[in-house]
Coordinates of C-alpha atoms and ligand atoms in Angstrom, one line a residue:
M19 CA 0.0 0.0 0.0
T20 CA 1.3 3.4 -0.8
E21 CA 1.6 5.9 2.1
A22 CA -1.0 8.1 0.4
S23 CA -3.6 5.4 0.5
A24 CA -2.9 4.3 4.1
P25 CA -6.2 3.9 6.0
A26 CA -5.3 6.2 8.9
L27 CA -4.6 9.0 6.5
Q28 CA -7.7 8.5 4.3
Q29 CA -9.8 8.3 7.5
S30 CA -8.3 11.5 8.9
L31 CA -10.6 14.3 9.9
F32 CA -9.1 16.6 7.2
L33 CA -9.5 14.2 4.2
K34 CA -12.9 13.1 5.3
A35 CA -14.0 16.8 5.4
C36 CA -12.5 17.3 1.9
R37 CA -14.8 14.5 0.8
R38 CA -17.7 16.1 2.7
E39 CA -18.1 13.0 5.0
K40 CA -19.3 13.5 8.5
T41 CA -16.5 13.9 11.2
D42 CA -16.6 13.7 15.0
R43 CA -15.3 17.3 15.1
T44 CA -14.3 20.0 12.7
P45 CA -10.7 19.6 11.4
I46 CA -8.4 22.6 11.7
W47 CA -5.1 23.7 10.1
L48 CA -3.9 27.3 9.5
M49 CA -2.5 28.9 6.4
R50 CA 1.1 30.0 7.1
Q51 CA 1.1 28.0 10.3
A52 CA 4.9 27.6 10.1
G53 CA 6.4 31.1 10.1
R54 CA 7.8 34.1 11.7
Y55 CA 5.3 34.3 14.6
M56 CA 7.1 31.2 16.0
K57 CA 10.4 31.6 17.9
E58 CA 11.8 28.3 16.6
Y59 CA 11.3 29.5 13.0
R60 CA 12.9 32.9 13.6
E61 CA 15.9 31.1 15.1
I62 CA 16.4 29.0 12.0
R63 CA 15.9 32.1 9.8
A64 CA 18.5 34.0 11.7
R65 CA 21.0 31.4 10.3
M66 CA 20.0 31.4 6.7
P67 CA 18.1 33.3 4.0
F68 CA 14.5 32.2 3.2
I69 CA 15.2 30.8 -0.3
E70 CA 18.1 28.7 1.1
L71 CA 15.8 27.3 3.8
C72 CA 13.1 26.4 1.2
K73 CA 15.8 24.5 -0.8
D74 CA 17.1 22.6 2.2
S75 CA 14.7 19.7 2.3
D76 CA 15.8 18.5 5.7
L77 CA 15.2 21.8 7.4
A78 CA 12.0 22.5 5.3
A79 CA 10.6 19.2 6.5
E80 CA 11.6 20.0 10.1
V81 CA 9.9 23.4 10.0
T82 CA 6.6 21.9 8.7
V83 CA 6.6 19.0 11.2
H84 CA 7.6 21.2 14.2
A85 CA 4.7 23.6 13.5
A86 CA 2.1 20.8 12.9
H87 CA 3.1 18.8 16.0
T88 CA 3.4 21.8 18.3
L89 CA 0.1 23.2 17.3
G90 CA -1.7 19.8 17.2
V91 CA -3.4 20.7 13.9
D92 CA -5.2 18.2 11.7
A93 CA -3.1 18.8 8.5
A94 CA 0.4 20.0 7.7
I95 CA 1.5 22.1 4.7
I96 CA 4.9 21.8 2.9
F97 CA 7.3 24.5 3.8
S98 CA 8.0 26.4 0.6
D99 CA 6.6 29.4 -1.2
I100 CA 4.3 29.8 -4.2
L101 CA 7.1 31.9 -5.9
M102 CA 9.8 29.2 -5.9
L103 CA 8.3 28.0 -9.3
V104 CA 9.2 31.3 -10.9
E105 CA 12.9 30.5 -10.9
P106 CA 12.7 27.6 -13.4
L107 CA 10.2 29.6 -15.4
G108 CA 13.1 32.1 -16.0
F109 CA 12.6 34.8 -13.4
E110 CA 15.2 36.1 -10.9
L111 CA 13.6 35.9 -7.4
S112 CA 14.8 37.4 -4.2
Y113 CA 13.3 38.3 -0.8
G114 CA 14.5 41.5 0.8
K115 CA 14.6 42.0 4.5
D116 CA 10.9 42.6 5.5
Q117 CA 9.9 43.8 2.1
G118 CA 8.5 40.7 0.5
P119 CA 9.4 39.0 -2.8
R120 CA 11.1 40.8 -5.7
I121 CA 11.5 39.7 -9.3
A122 CA 14.4 41.5 -11.1
N123 CA 13.3 40.7 -14.6
P124 CA 9.5 41.1 -14.7
F125 CA 7.3 40.1 -17.7
R126 CA 6.0 43.2 -19.4
S127 CA 5.2 42.4 -23.1
S128 CA 4.8 39.6 -25.7
A129 CA 8.6 40.0 -26.4
D130 CA 9.2 38.5 -22.9
L131 CA 7.3 35.3 -23.9
A132 CA 10.4 33.8 -25.5
R133 CA 12.3 33.8 -22.2
V134 CA 9.6 32.0 -20.2
R135 CA 10.9 28.5 -20.1
P136 CA 9.1 25.2 -19.9
V137 CA 9.6 23.6 -16.5
Q138 CA 10.8 20.1 -15.8
P139 CA 9.9 20.0 -12.1
H140 CA 11.7 16.7 -11.5
D141 CA 14.9 18.5 -12.3
S142 CA 14.4 22.0 -11.1
M143 CA 12.0 21.5 -8.2
S144 CA 13.4 18.2 -6.9
Y145 CA 14.2 19.8 -3.5
V146 CA 10.4 20.3 -3.0
F147 CA 9.7 16.7 -3.8
D148 CA 12.5 15.6 -1.4
A149 CA 10.9 17.9 1.3
V150 CA 7.5 16.2 0.6
R151 CA 9.0 12.7 1.1
K152 CA 10.9 13.7 4.2
T153 CA 7.9 15.5 5.7
R154 CA 5.5 12.7 5.0
R155 CA 7.9 10.2 6.7
A156 CA 8.2 12.4 9.8
L157 CA 4.5 13.3 10.3
R158 CA 2.1 11.3 12.4
E159 CA 0.3 8.8 10.3
N160 CA -3.1 10.5 10.7
V161 CA -1.9 14.0 9.7
P162 CA -2.3 14.6 6.0
L163 CA 0.3 16.7 4.1
I164 CA -0.9 19.4 1.8
G165 CA 1.1 20.3 -1.2
F166 CA 0.5 23.7 -2.9
A167 CA 1.1 26.1 -5.7
G168 CA 0.0 29.6 -6.7
A169 CA -2.9 30.0 -9.1
P170 CA -2.2 31.2 -12.6
F171 CA -3.4 34.8 -12.0
T172 CA -1.7 35.3 -8.6
M173 CA 1.6 33.9 -10.1
A174 CA 1.3 36.1 -13.2
S175 CA 0.6 39.1 -11.0
Y176 CA 4.0 38.6 -9.3
V177 CA 6.0 38.0 -12.4
I178 CA 4.4 41.0 -14.2
E179 CA 4.5 43.5 -11.3
G180 CA 7.9 42.3 -10.2
G181 CA 6.7 41.9 -6.6
G182 CA 3.6 42.5 -4.5
S183 CA 1.1 45.1 -5.6
K184 CA -1.8 47.2 -4.4
N185 CA -3.6 48.1 -7.6
F186 CA -2.1 45.6 -10.1
I187 CA -1.6 48.3 -12.7
E188 CA 1.1 46.5 -14.7
T189 CA -0.9 43.2 -14.6
K190 CA -4.1 44.9 -15.9
R191 CA -2.2 47.1 -18.3
L192 CA -0.9 44.0 -20.0
L193 CA -4.3 42.2 -19.8
Y194 CA -6.1 45.1 -21.5
A195 CA -3.3 46.0 -24.0
D196 CA -2.3 42.6 -25.1
P197 CA -4.7 39.9 -23.9
A198 CA -3.0 37.3 -26.1
A199 CA 0.3 37.8 -24.4
F200 CA -1.4 37.8 -21.0
G201 CA -3.1 34.5 -21.9
A202 CA 0.1 32.9 -23.3
L203 CA 1.9 33.8 -20.0
L204 CA -1.0 32.2 -17.9
E205 CA -0.9 29.2 -20.2
K206 CA 2.8 28.6 -19.6
I207 CA 2.4 29.1 -15.8
T208 CA -0.5 26.7 -15.8
T209 CA 1.3 23.9 -17.7
A210 CA 4.3 24.1 -15.3
T211 CA 2.0 24.2 -12.3
I212 CA 0.1 21.0 -13.2
D213 CA 3.4 19.0 -13.4
Y214 CA 4.7 20.6 -10.3
V215 CA 1.7 19.8 -8.1
N216 CA 1.3 16.3 -9.5
G217 CA 5.0 15.8 -8.6
Q218 CA 4.2 16.8 -5.0
A219 CA 1.2 14.4 -4.9
A220 CA 3.4 11.6 -6.3
A221 CA 6.0 12.3 -3.7
G222 CA 3.5 11.9 -0.8
A223 CA 1.2 15.0 -0.5
Q224 CA -2.4 13.9 0.2
A225 CA -4.1 17.1 -1.0
I226 CA -3.3 20.2 -3.1
Q227 CA -4.1 23.8 -2.3
I228 CA -4.1 26.4 -5.0
F229 CA -3.4 29.9 -3.6
D230 CA -5.1 32.6 -5.6
S231 CA -4.5 35.3 -3.0
W232 CA -5.0 38.3 -5.2
V233 CA -7.8 37.1 -7.6
G234 CA -10.2 39.4 -5.8
A235 CA -8.6 42.4 -7.6
L236 CA -10.3 41.3 -10.8
S237 CA -13.8 42.2 -12.0
P238 CA -16.1 39.2 -12.5
D239 CA -16.0 39.8 -16.3
D240 CA -12.2 39.9 -16.5
F241 CA -12.0 36.8 -14.3
R242 CA -14.5 34.9 -16.4
R243 CA -12.9 35.7 -19.8
H244 CA -9.2 35.9 -19.0
V245 CA -8.4 33.8 -15.9
L246 CA -11.1 31.2 -15.2
P247 CA -10.2 28.9 -18.1
H248 CA -6.6 28.6 -17.0
T249 CA -7.5 28.0 -13.3
R250 CA -10.0 25.4 -14.4
R251 CA -7.5 23.7 -16.6
L252 CA -5.0 23.6 -13.7
I253 CA -7.5 21.9 -11.4
A254 CA -8.7 19.5 -14.0
G255 CA -5.1 18.5 -14.6
I256 CA -4.5 17.4 -10.9
T257 CA -4.1 13.7 -10.4
P258 CA -7.6 12.2 -9.9
G259 CA -8.4 11.3 -6.3
V260 CA -6.2 14.0 -4.8
P261 CA -8.5 16.6 -3.2
T262 CA -8.1 20.1 -4.4
I263 CA -8.6 23.3 -2.3
Y264 CA -9.0 26.5 -4.2
F265 CA -8.3 29.6 -1.9
G266 CA -8.7 33.2 -2.7
T267 CA -9.5 36.4 -0.9
Q268 CA -12.2 39.0 -1.7
T269 CA -13.9 36.5 -3.9
N270 CA -17.6 37.2 -3.0
G271 CA -18.2 38.7 -6.5
L272 CA -16.8 35.6 -8.1
F273 CA -18.7 32.9 -6.2
P274 CA -21.0 31.9 -8.9
M275 CA -18.0 31.2 -11.2
L276 CA -15.9 29.5 -8.5
R277 CA -18.5 26.7 -8.6
D278 CA -17.3 25.8 -12.1
L279 CA -13.6 25.4 -11.1
G280 CA -14.0 21.8 -10.2
A281 CA -12.3 22.1 -6.8
N282 CA -13.4 19.9 -3.9
V283 CA -12.9 22.6 -1.3
I284 CA -13.2 26.4 -1.6
G285 CA -11.3 28.6 0.9
V286 CA -13.1 31.9 1.8
D287 CA -12.0 34.9 3.7
W288 CA -13.8 36.8 6.6
R289 CA -15.3 39.4 4.4
V290 CA -18.2 37.1 3.8
E291 CA -20.4 35.2 6.3
L292 CA -19.5 31.5 6.1
D293 CA -23.1 30.3 5.7
A294 CA -23.8 32.8 2.9
A295 CA -20.7 31.7 1.2
W296 CA -21.7 28.1 1.5
T297 CA -25.2 28.8 0.1
A298 CA -23.6 30.6 -2.9
L299 CA -21.0 28.0 -3.5
G300 CA -23.2 24.9 -3.4
D301 CA -22.0 21.4 -3.2
V302 CA -18.4 21.8 -2.1
A303 CA -16.5 21.6 1.2
I304 CA -15.6 25.0 2.7
Q305 CA -12.4 26.1 4.4
G306 CA -12.2 29.2 6.6
N307 CA -12.9 31.9 7.6
L308 CA -11.7 33.7 10.8
D309 CA -10.1 37.1 10.3
P310 CA -6.3 36.5 11.1
V311 CA -6.3 39.8 12.9
V312 CA -8.8 38.5 15.5
L313 CA -5.7 36.7 16.9
F314 CA -4.4 40.1 18.0
G315 CA -7.4 40.5 20.3
T316 CA -8.2 39.0 23.7
E317 CA -8.3 35.2 24.2
A318 CA -12.0 35.5 25.1
E319 CA -12.7 37.3 21.8
V320 CA -10.8 34.6 19.8
R321 CA -12.8 31.9 21.5
S322 CA -16.1 33.6 20.9
Q323 CA -15.4 34.3 17.2
V324 CA -14.4 30.7 16.7
R325 CA -17.8 29.6 18.1
R326 CA -19.5 32.1 15.8
V327 CA -17.7 30.6 12.7
L328 CA -18.7 27.1 13.9
R329 CA -22.3 28.2 14.4
Q330 CA -22.3 29.5 10.8
A331 CA -21.0 26.2 9.5
G332 CA -23.9 24.7 11.4
G333 CA -22.5 21.2 11.6
R334 CA -22.6 20.6 7.8
P335 CA -20.1 18.0 6.7
G336 CA -17.2 19.4 4.8
H337 CA -16.2 22.4 7.0
I338 CA -12.4 22.7 7.5
F339 CA -11.6 25.4 10.0
N340 CA -8.9 27.9 8.9
L341 CA -8.2 31.6 8.9
G342 CA -9.5 33.7 6.0
H343 CA -5.8 34.4 5.1
G344 CA -2.4 33.4 6.6
V345 CA -1.2 33.8 10.1
L346 CA 0.5 37.2 10.4
P347 CA 4.1 37.5 11.6
E348 CA 3.5 39.3 14.9
T349 CA 0.6 37.0 16.0
P350 CA 0.7 36.0 19.7
V351 CA 1.3 32.2 19.7
E352 CA -1.0 31.8 22.8
N353 CA -4.0 33.0 20.8
V354 CA -3.2 30.6 18.0
L355 CA -3.1 27.8 20.6
A356 CA -6.4 29.0 22.1
L357 CA -8.0 29.1 18.6
I358 CA -7.1 25.5 18.0
D359 CA -8.1 24.4 21.5
E360 CA -11.5 26.0 21.0
V361 CA -12.1 24.3 17.6
K362 CA -11.1 21.0 19.0
G363 CA -13.2 21.3 22.2
A364 CA -16.4 22.4 20.4
Ligands
LIG2 O1 3.0 27.1 6.9 C1 2.9 27.6 5.8 O2 1.9 27.9 5.3 C2 4.3 27.9 5.2 C3 4.4 27.8 3.7 C4 4.1 29.0 2.9 C5 4.9 30.2 2.7 N1 4.3 30.9 1.7 C6 6.1 30.5 3.5 C7 6.6 31.8 3.5 C8 3.0 29.1 2.0 C9 1.8 28.2 1.8 C10 3.2 30.4 1.3 C11 2.3 30.8 0.2 C12 2.4 32.2 -0.3 N2 3.6 32.9 -0.6 C13 1.3 33.0 -0.8 C14 -0.1 32.6 -0.7 C15 -0.7 32.7 0.7 C16 -0.9 34.2 1.1 O3 -0.3 34.5 2.2 O4 -1.6 34.9 0.4 C17 1.9 34.2 -1.2 C18 1.1 35.3 -1.8 C19 3.3 34.1 -1.1 C20 4.3 35.1 -1.6 C21 5.1 35.6 -0.4 N3 6.1 34.9 0.2 C22 5.1 36.9 0.2 C23 4.1 38.0 -0.2 C24 6.0 36.9 1.2 C25 6.5 38.1 2.0 C26 5.5 38.5 3.0 C27 5.4 37.5 4.1 O5 4.2 37.1 4.4 O6 6.4 37.2 4.7 C28 6.6 35.6 1.2 C29 7.7 35.1 2.1 C30 7.3 33.9 3.0 N4 6.7 32.8 2.5 C31 7.7 33.7 4.3 C32 7.3 32.4 4.7 C33 7.5 31.7 6.0 C34 8.5 34.7 5.2 C35 9.9 34.6 4.8 C36 10.8 34.9 5.9 O7 11.1 34.1 6.7 O8 11.3 36.1 6.0

């Protein structure tokens, strides 16, 4: 039997919820659960740059496993970054001190298409597959491992802007001025991403999350015409039987179209009531949706907001508790532990 099909894993709370089966309690994990809010992570980072840490499969596995076991969450996520895939695509990636990712040679026009390379993940991303194998081996047998990648739009926004963005002016400028070049870029990213996430599944990841963090910047019409077909192709290309989670923020206006993506689980943020999201999204599992900034409040407030989210889920099968976006760097660890304790005790 392969590890991925082991009964303890397949009967885990998280994978049952992905399949919308009834569970004894609501499973919980947290986006960015391994990171700077943890002292142990900061100590490792003091010794080496972020990209180096991602490429060291032993340390990457250690960071994932330490976070998952310390927190007692119901799933772990590979320690990496959505942007690692831009390097083999031909972009120069760096992370400055506290200023986020930078790409030195951004994509700005159809002339740049020629330098976007096809990716052979088994060569260029083998360090991630090694980390998946090592992490899977070290995790408890009932804790599923989530592999991940960025969605085509969110990845394109980084390589076009050259970093993070508020208004996505360069991304939209290209989309409106040369939709064919924009489409060709998304197509190349999508093809590379399919092979990349399937390589993670083959190495031992039990589920795949697609992060579309910035998709909420698009109008519904632009999303439908220029982005949805690529995202749907990505999800359709994922190995059958591997549950897929599609996560975005500020997606309320896109809900009717997200039903067509083919994902098993949809992640929603806190800007929407969980039960309203579920009604709009229909027959899917739902992941979310506590505001990560609630964790900066009192413990009593954290616990009361957890109960509110659980009330909204209303005991429907297929709720995976999570934040509406990742854990923020300055978050008090005690409140993260209180959040998890409240979900588990409910
Ligand atoms: O437990 C985990 O979830 C860790 C694995 C993980 C990281 N990044 C590690 C990371 C995951 C799943 C990501 C996804 C990611 N990366 C997304 C999607 C999720 C989201 O937050 O929207 C995005 C947009 C990125 C791009 C990115 N990487 C940014 C904008 C930044 C800088 C800002 C920040 O949050 O730090 C990063 C760096 C990054 N990725 C760090 C970590 C732990 C911090 C690096 C450091 O140690 O200095």
